[in-house]
mmCIF file of C-alpha atoms in Angstrom:
data_model
loop_
_atom_site.group_PDB
_atom_site.id
_atom_site.type_symbol
_atom_site.label_atom_id
_atom_site.label_comp_id
_atom_site.label_asym_id
_atom_site.label_seq_id
_atom_site.Cartn_x
_atom_site.Cartn_y
_atom_site.Cartn_z
ATOM 1 C CA MET O 1 15.638 11.953 30.942
ATOM 2 C CA SER O 2 12.450 9.924 30.699
ATOM 3 C CA LYS O 3 12.525 6.140 30.927
ATOM 4 C CA THR O 4 11.453 5.868 27.278
ATOM 5 C CA ALA O 5 14.328 8.090 26.180
ATOM 6 C CA GLY O 6 16.713 6.010 28.288
ATOM 7 C CA ASN O 7 15.479 2.806 26.638
ATOM 8 C CA ALA O 8 15.920 4.337 23.189
ATOM 9 C CA ASN O 9 19.505 5.314 24.069
ATOM 10 C CA VAL O 10 20.328 1.745 25.118
ATOM 11 C CA PHE O 11 18.932 0.291 21.898
ATOM 12 C CA THR O 12 20.676 2.964 19.809
ATOM 13 C CA ALA O 13 23.943 2.345 21.630
ATOM 14 C CA ILE O 14 23.943 -1.411 21.066
ATOM 15 C CA ALA O 15 22.816 -1.089 17.441
ATOM 16 C CA ASP O 16 26.391 -0.380 16.358
ATOM 17 C CA PRO O 17 28.699 -3.432 16.045
ATOM 18 C CA THR O 18 31.746 -1.476 17.241
ATOM 19 C CA ARG O 19 29.955 -0.467 20.434
ATOM 20 C CA ARG O 20 28.832 -4.061 21.009
ATOM 21 C CA ALA O 21 32.465 -5.154 20.587
ATOM 22 C CA ILE O 22 33.557 -2.523 23.103
ATOM 23 C CA LEU O 23 30.984 -3.836 25.590
ATOM 24 C CA ASP O 24 32.360 -7.347 25.033
ATOM 25 C CA LEU O 25 35.885 -6.094 25.771
ATOM 26 C CA LEU O 26 34.723 -4.392 28.951
ATOM 27 C CA ARG O 27 33.251 -7.664 30.219
ATOM 28 C CA GLN O 28 36.892 -8.513 31.067
ATOM 29 C CA GLY O 29 37.022 -5.583 33.474
ATOM 30 C CA GLU O 30 37.890 -1.919 33.633
ATOM 31 C CA GLN O 31 40.239 -0.737 30.871
ATOM 32 C CA PRO O 32 41.910 2.480 29.734
ATOM 33 C CA VAL O 33 40.788 3.959 26.433
ATOM 34 C CA LYS O 34 44.064 3.097 24.655
ATOM 35 C CA GLN O 35 43.658 -0.569 25.548
ATOM 36 C CA ILE O 36 40.047 -0.529 24.369
ATOM 37 C CA ALA O 37 41.124 1.014 21.055
ATOM 38 C CA GLN O 38 43.852 -1.561 20.275
ATOM 39 C CA PRO O 39 41.725 -4.182 18.475
ATOM 40 C CA PHE O 40 39.987 -1.609 16.265
ATOM 41 C CA GLU O 41 41.238 -0.077 13.049
ATOM 42 C CA MET O 42 40.036 3.414 13.862
ATOM 43 C CA SER O 43 41.345 6.534 15.520
ATOM 44 C CA LEU O 44 41.372 7.119 19.247
ATOM 45 C CA PRO O 45 38.882 10.019 18.839
ATOM 46 C CA ALA O 46 36.488 7.652 17.012
ATOM 47 C CA ILE O 47 36.697 5.138 19.889
ATOM 48 C CA SER O 48 36.138 8.013 22.330
ATOM 49 C CA GLN O 49 32.959 8.942 20.447
ATOM 50 C CA HIS O 50 31.700 5.366 20.730
ATOM 51 C CA LEU O 51 32.522 5.378 24.441
ATOM 52 C CA SER O 52 30.661 8.667 24.819
ATOM 53 C CA VAL O 53 27.512 7.106 23.334
ATOM 54 C CA LEU O 54 27.876 4.120 25.670
ATOM 55 C CA CYS O 55 28.338 6.436 28.658
ATOM 56 C CA GLU O 56 25.290 8.481 27.668
ATOM 57 C CA ALA O 57 23.242 5.269 27.583
ATOM 58 C CA LYS O 58 24.714 4.417 31.008
ATOM 59 C CA LEU O 59 26.102 1.138 29.658
ATOM 60 C CA VAL O 60 29.633 2.258 30.552
ATOM 61 C CA THR O 61 30.992 4.339 33.391
ATOM 62 C CA GLN O 62 34.263 6.225 33.356
ATOM 63 C CA ARG O 63 36.696 7.429 35.950
ATOM 64 C CA LYS O 64 39.707 9.650 35.592
ATOM 65 C CA GLU O 65 43.051 8.896 37.130
ATOM 66 C CA GLY O 66 45.437 11.688 36.310
ATOM 67 C CA ARG O 67 45.255 12.204 32.556
ATOM 68 C CA GLN O 68 43.971 8.705 31.863
ATOM 69 C CA ARG O 69 40.339 7.646 31.609
ATOM 70 C CA PHE O 70 39.241 4.165 32.595
ATOM 71 C CA TYR O 71 35.993 2.607 31.421
ATOM 72 C CA ARG O 72 33.907 -0.065 33.071
ATOM 73 C CA LEU O 73 30.855 -2.003 31.901
ATOM 74 C CA ASN O 74 27.535 -1.268 33.600
ATOM 75 C CA PRO O 75 25.347 -4.187 32.437
ATOM 76 C CA GLU O 76 22.188 -3.076 34.278
ATOM 77 C CA PRO O 77 20.611 -1.181 31.330
ATOM 78 C CA LEU O 78 20.982 -4.322 29.204
ATOM 79 C CA LYS O 79 18.286 -5.916 31.354
ATOM 80 C CA GLN O 80 15.794 -3.714 29.480
ATOM 81 C CA VAL O 81 16.942 -5.311 26.231
ATOM 82 C CA SER O 82 16.779 -8.785 27.728
ATOM 83 C CA ASP O 83 13.249 -8.189 29.005
ATOM 84 C CA TRP O 84 12.116 -6.909 25.617
ATOM 85 C CA VAL O 85 13.680 -9.831 23.722
ATOM 86 C CA ASN O 86 12.185 -12.286 26.222
ATOM 87 C CA HIS O 87 8.661 -11.366 25.093
ATOM 88 C CA TYR O 88 9.553 -12.366 21.538
ATOM 89 C CA GLU O 89 11.342 -15.499 22.654
ATOM 90 C CA GLN O 90 8.139 -16.662 24.350
ATOM 91 C CA PHE O 91 6.139 -15.797 21.214
ATOM 92 C CA TRP O 92 8.419 -17.829 18.961
ATOM 93 C CA GLN O 93 8.599 -20.742 21.374
ATOM 94 C CA GLU O 94 4.806 -20.973 21.331
ATOM 95 C CA LYS O 95 4.798 -20.840 17.503
ATOM 96 C CA LEU O 96 7.438 -23.573 17.304
ATOM 97 C CA ASP O 97 5.477 -25.739 19.754
ATOM 98 C CA VAL O 98 2.343 -25.381 17.591
ATOM 99 C CA LEU O 99 4.368 -26.213 14.461
ATOM 100 C CA GLY O 100 5.893 -29.241 16.182
ATOM 101 C CA ASN O 101 2.472 -30.507 17.216
ATOM 102 C CA TYR O 102 1.140 -29.963 13.692
ATOM 103 C CA LEU O 103 4.041 -31.878 12.148
ATOM 104 C CA GLU O 104 3.638 -34.760 14.608
ATOM 105 C CA ASP O 105 -0.103 -34.981 13.930
ATOM 106 C CA ASN O 106 0.306 -34.857 10.145
ATOM 107 C CA SER O 107 3.294 -37.161 9.648
#
């Protein structure tokens, strides 16, 4: 998979609020799928589909222990998102600084 495709998968994966909530849950540590599904009002297969998208984007890793699957957060791909947002944060900070200076000069 190309780097561009990988970036698109990360952004697609975090676009869904349920998947973002799953990532937040996994910040607490590795969890089995049933535990991940508890706070959501959806079926276990639906949660598994969300986890599949997160695994495909490499935001989550899974391991099997017997018949159970455990999921763990892999935050590294989120650095791409942070780097991208950082460019816009700098842009807006500069705009706010200019606005602040303008308001001070014209008050």
